[in-house]
């Protein structure tokens, strides 16, 4: 069964600290892996999209990694800011743009 | 900044009433998605359109839900009759289908409460 699992479910860190969110997937065939940020009361916003051949992709203070062999991805946030408080959702595409398998998300809270 | 626009932002209605949600995709995007998000289920795909043609609506309860694209600038999702279990946030997203890896652009959703 195609599944995307994220950990931790929630995380609280102090402003300025770094953190890493995890995503494990069992999706086949695999096309690409995406990370989305969802602020409370808003729609998800795309952070990164990585294909099979990409190991790392950065978007400002966000760096995503992908290990297609172990079917794991991580999202690293550097020097966290209060505006990083949101849910971060890992999404895996099973070979087409609409066959997206969504994770349940990690709720990140940044405290001053 | 081009964005997906959804109306209404919030809708409270009584069980049995018809609900219509509207979406204006980003100009030039030829694929449109309807998703439903709840705390229990996360994001679920309800329907998917490409070039205004429905390609997949298997995620929708067929007896009460319907999705259409009357033209390239408008997508609608209707529920008739609505039930309390339909309470959720409904998101519309659009994408430019130039390749298989184009990002989805989401609106800010319609929060539906059915009492």
Short mmCIF file of C-alpha atoms in Angstrom, two decimals:
data_model
loop_
_atom_site.label_atom_id
_atom_site.label_comp_id
_atom_site.label_asym_id
_atom_site.label_seq_id
_atom_site.Cartn_x
_atom_site.Cartn_y
_atom_site.Cartn_z
CA UNK A 1 0.00 0.00 0.00
CA UNK A 2 1.31 3.48 -0.89
CA UNK A 3 2.01 5.38 2.30
CA UNK A 4 3.87 8.43 3.51
CA UNK A 5 4.74 8.65 7.19
CA UNK A 6 6.13 11.73 8.89
CA UNK A 7 7.82 12.23 12.20
CA UNK A 8 7.63 13.75 14.64
CA UNK A 9 3.91 14.50 14.72
CA UNK A 10 4.68 17.81 16.41
CA UNK A 11 7.76 19.72 17.45
CA UNK A 12 8.43 22.79 19.57
CA UNK A 13 11.76 24.61 19.30
CA UNK A 14 13.16 27.97 20.28
CA UNK A 15 13.59 30.74 17.76
CA UNK A 16 17.00 30.63 16.14
CA UNK A 17 17.47 26.89 16.58
CA UNK A 18 17.71 24.35 13.75
CA UNK A 19 15.42 21.36 13.30
CA UNK A 20 14.96 18.38 11.03
CA UNK A 21 11.69 16.78 10.00
CA UNK A 22 11.52 13.24 8.70
CA UNK A 23 9.52 11.53 5.96
CA UNK A 24 9.48 7.82 5.12
CA UNK A 25 7.52 6.51 2.17
CA UNK A 26 6.46 3.27 0.57
CA UNK A 27 5.28 4.52 -2.81
CA UNK A 28 5.83 2.72 -6.06
CA UNK A 29 6.47 3.66 -8.75
CA UNK A 30 8.23 6.80 -7.58
CA UNK A 31 8.30 10.02 -9.56
CA UNK A 32 9.13 12.83 -7.16
CA UNK A 33 8.94 13.97 -3.55
CA UNK A 34 7.61 17.35 -2.43
CA UNK A 35 7.59 19.34 0.76
CA UNK A 36 4.79 21.80 1.43
CA UNK A 37 4.38 24.38 4.20
CA UNK A 38 0.88 25.06 5.46
CA UNK A 39 0.22 28.04 7.69
CA UNK A 40 -2.87 27.92 9.90
CA UNK A 41 -5.95 28.86 7.91
CA UNK A 42 -4.11 28.88 4.59
CA UNK A 43 -3.50 26.51 1.72
CA UNK A 44 -0.25 24.52 1.40
CA UNK A 45 2.65 26.26 -0.31
CA UNK A 46 5.30 24.33 -2.24
CA UNK A 47 8.82 24.43 -0.75
CA UNK A 48 10.74 21.90 -2.85
CA UNK A 49 10.25 19.18 -5.42
CA UNK A 50 12.91 16.50 -5.85
CA UNK A 51 13.15 13.79 -8.45
CA UNK A 52 14.81 10.39 -8.13
CA UNK A 53 18.23 11.71 -9.15
CA UNK A 54 18.33 14.65 -6.72
CA UNK A 55 19.80 14.18 -3.25
CA UNK A 56 19.55 17.71 -1.92
CA UNK A 57 17.58 20.82 -2.75
CA UNK A 58 17.53 24.12 -0.90
CA UNK A 59 15.03 26.96 -0.73
CA UNK A 60 16.41 29.69 1.49
CA UNK A 61 16.71 28.35 5.03
CA UNK A 62 14.96 25.11 4.02
CA UNK A 63 17.04 22.17 2.79
CA UNK A 64 15.43 18.92 1.72
CA UNK A 65 17.30 15.66 1.26
CA UNK A 66 16.22 12.52 -0.49
CA UNK A 67 17.56 8.97 -0.22
CA UNK A 68 15.66 6.99 -2.85
CA UNK A 69 17.34 3.74 -1.81
CA UNK A 70 16.05 3.85 1.75
CA UNK A 71 12.93 5.81 0.73
CA UNK A 72 13.56 8.55 3.22
CA UNK A 73 13.53 12.31 3.03
CA UNK A 74 14.25 15.05 5.53
CA UNK A 75 13.54 18.75 5.70
CA UNK A 76 16.09 20.79 7.62
CA UNK A 77 15.24 24.28 8.79
CA UNK A 78 18.17 26.51 9.70
CA UNK A 79 18.02 29.42 12.14
CA UNK A 80 14.29 29.09 12.71
CA UNK A 81 12.04 32.14 12.77
CA UNK A 82 8.61 32.67 14.31
CA UNK A 83 7.13 32.65 10.80
CA UNK A 84 8.30 29.05 10.37
CA UNK A 85 5.52 27.95 12.72
CA UNK A 86 3.32 25.85 10.45
CA UNK A 87 2.58 22.31 9.38
CA UNK A 88 5.08 20.74 7.01
CA UNK A 89 3.71 18.10 4.71
CA UNK A 90 5.69 15.52 2.75
CA UNK A 91 4.07 14.41 -0.52
CA UNK A 92 5.21 11.63 -2.83
CA UNK A 93 4.15 11.43 -6.45
CA UNK A 94 3.42 7.97 -7.79
CA UNK A 95 4.43 8.65 -11.37
CA UNK A 96 2.01 11.43 -12.27
CA UNK A 97 1.22 14.95 -11.22
CA UNK A 98 -2.07 14.05 -9.64
CA UNK A 99 -1.32 10.70 -8.00
CA UNK A 100 0.05 12.42 -4.91
CA UNK A 101 0.32 10.55 -1.62
CA UNK A 102 0.12 13.06 1.21
CA UNK A 103 1.65 12.61 4.63
CA UNK A 104 -0.19 13.71 7.77
CA UNK A 105 2.29 16.52 8.37
CA UNK A 106 4.52 17.69 11.20
CA UNK A 107 3.23 20.60 13.22
CA UNK A 108 6.15 22.89 14.05
CA UNK A 109 5.90 25.58 16.70
CA UNK A 110 8.66 28.15 17.09
CA UNK A 111 8.76 29.84 20.48
CA UNK A 112 10.45 33.20 21.10
CA UNK B 1 1.69 37.40 -7.37
CA UNK B 2 -0.72 35.15 -9.24
CA UNK B 3 -2.86 33.14 -6.88
CA UNK B 4 -5.78 30.73 -6.74
CA UNK B 5 -8.92 32.42 -5.44
CA UNK B 6 -11.63 30.54 -3.57
CA UNK B 7 -15.05 31.74 -2.45
CA UNK B 8 -16.66 31.78 -0.01
CA UNK B 9 -13.98 31.77 2.67
CA UNK B 10 -16.38 30.36 5.24
CA UNK B 11 -19.78 28.73 4.88
CA UNK B 12 -22.15 27.62 7.61
CA UNK B 13 -25.25 25.79 6.49
CA UNK B 14 -27.89 23.42 7.74
CA UNK B 15 -28.01 19.77 6.88
CA UNK B 16 -29.86 19.17 3.62
CA UNK B 17 -28.98 22.50 2.04
CA UNK B 18 -27.07 22.87 -1.22
CA UNK B 19 -23.54 24.24 -1.00
CA UNK B 20 -21.57 25.67 -3.93
CA UNK B 21 -17.87 26.47 -3.66
CA UNK B 22 -16.04 28.38 -6.38
CA UNK B 23 -12.45 28.51 -7.50
CA UNK B 24 -10.57 30.75 -9.92
CA UNK B 25 -7.36 28.99 -10.95
CA UNK B 26 -4.20 30.84 -11.89
CA UNK B 27 -4.45 32.18 -15.43
CA UNK B 28 -2.77 29.79 -17.84
CA UNK B 29 -2.90 26.78 -15.53
CA UNK B 30 -4.61 23.87 -17.25
CA UNK B 31 -4.99 21.45 -14.35
CA UNK B 32 -7.32 21.97 -11.39
CA UNK B 33 -7.70 19.88 -8.26
CA UNK B 34 -10.28 19.80 -5.48
CA UNK B 35 -9.08 18.55 -2.10
CA UNK B 36 -10.78 18.13 1.26
CA UNK B 37 -8.86 18.47 4.51
CA UNK B 38 -9.95 17.28 7.92
CA UNK B 39 -8.02 16.73 11.13
CA UNK B 40 -8.67 12.99 10.94
CA UNK B 41 -7.98 12.34 7.24
CA UNK B 42 -5.54 15.02 6.18
CA UNK B 43 -5.70 16.03 2.50
CA UNK B 44 -7.91 13.88 0.27
CA UNK B 45 -8.21 14.30 -3.49
CA UNK B 46 -11.82 14.71 -4.56
CA UNK B 47 -11.51 15.56 -8.26
CA UNK B 48 -8.97 16.42 -10.92
CA UNK B 49 -9.46 18.32 -14.20
CA UNK B 50 -7.12 18.82 -17.11
CA UNK B 51 -8.05 21.30 -19.85
CA UNK B 52 -11.49 21.51 -18.17
CA UNK B 53 -12.18 17.79 -18.63
CA UNK B 54 -12.68 15.70 -15.49
CA UNK B 55 -10.00 13.00 -15.37
CA UNK B 56 -10.61 11.56 -11.94
CA UNK B 57 -13.46 12.14 -9.51
CA UNK B 58 -13.25 8.80 -7.75
CA UNK B 59 -12.64 10.51 -4.42
CA UNK B 60 -16.06 12.15 -4.40
CA UNK B 61 -19.29 10.69 -3.02
CA UNK B 62 -21.10 10.59 -6.35
CA UNK B 63 -24.61 10.75 -4.97
CA UNK B 64 -24.14 14.18 -3.42
CA UNK B 65 -21.00 15.81 -4.81
CA UNK B 66 -20.43 17.22 -8.26
CA UNK B 67 -17.51 19.15 -9.75
CA UNK B 68 -17.47 21.15 -12.97
CA UNK B 69 -15.38 23.63 -14.93
CA UNK B 70 -17.82 25.80 -16.91
CA UNK B 71 -14.85 27.67 -18.35
CA UNK B 72 -11.08 27.92 -17.89
CA UNK B 73 -11.41 30.60 -15.20
CA UNK B 74 -13.96 28.90 -12.97
CA UNK B 75 -14.21 25.56 -11.19
CA UNK B 76 -17.14 24.68 -8.94
CA UNK B 77 -17.76 22.04 -6.32
CA UNK B 78 -21.36 21.39 -5.26
CA UNK B 79 -22.75 19.36 -2.41
CA UNK B 80 -26.46 18.53 -2.48
CA UNK B 81 -27.75 17.65 0.03
CA UNK B 82 -25.08 18.56 2.55
CA UNK B 83 -24.51 16.45 5.68
CA UNK B 84 -22.67 17.17 8.94
CA UNK B 85 -19.88 14.74 7.92
CA UNK B 86 -19.10 17.06 4.99
CA UNK B 87 -17.76 19.64 7.44
CA UNK B 88 -14.14 20.25 6.41
CA UNK B 89 -11.90 22.71 4.62
CA UNK B 90 -12.15 22.39 0.84
CA UNK B 91 -9.12 23.44 -1.17
CA UNK B 92 -8.77 24.15 -4.85
CA UNK B 93 -5.33 23.94 -6.45
CA UNK B 94 -4.07 24.57 -9.96
CA UNK B 95 -0.93 23.64 -11.85
CA UNK B 96 0.64 24.33 -15.22
CA UNK B 97 0.94 20.87 -16.69
CA UNK B 98 4.19 21.44 -18.58
CA UNK B 99 5.72 18.35 -17.01
CA UNK B 100 4.92 15.73 -14.43
CA UNK B 101 6.60 17.71 -11.69
CA UNK B 102 4.91 21.08 -11.71
CA UNK B 103 4.03 22.36 -8.23
CA UNK B 104 0.42 22.69 -7.15
CA UNK B 105 -0.71 26.19 -6.18
CA UNK B 106 -3.42 26.15 -3.53
CA UNK B 107 -6.10 28.64 -2.65
CA UNK B 108 -6.81 29.42 0.99
CA UNK B 109 -9.79 27.14 1.13
CA UNK B 110 -13.48 27.23 1.98
CA UNK B 111 -14.22 26.22 5.56
CA UNK B 112 -17.56 24.42 5.48
CA UNK B 113 -19.61 23.75 8.60
CA UNK B 114 -22.81 21.74 8.23
CA UNK B 115 -25.05 21.76 11.31
#
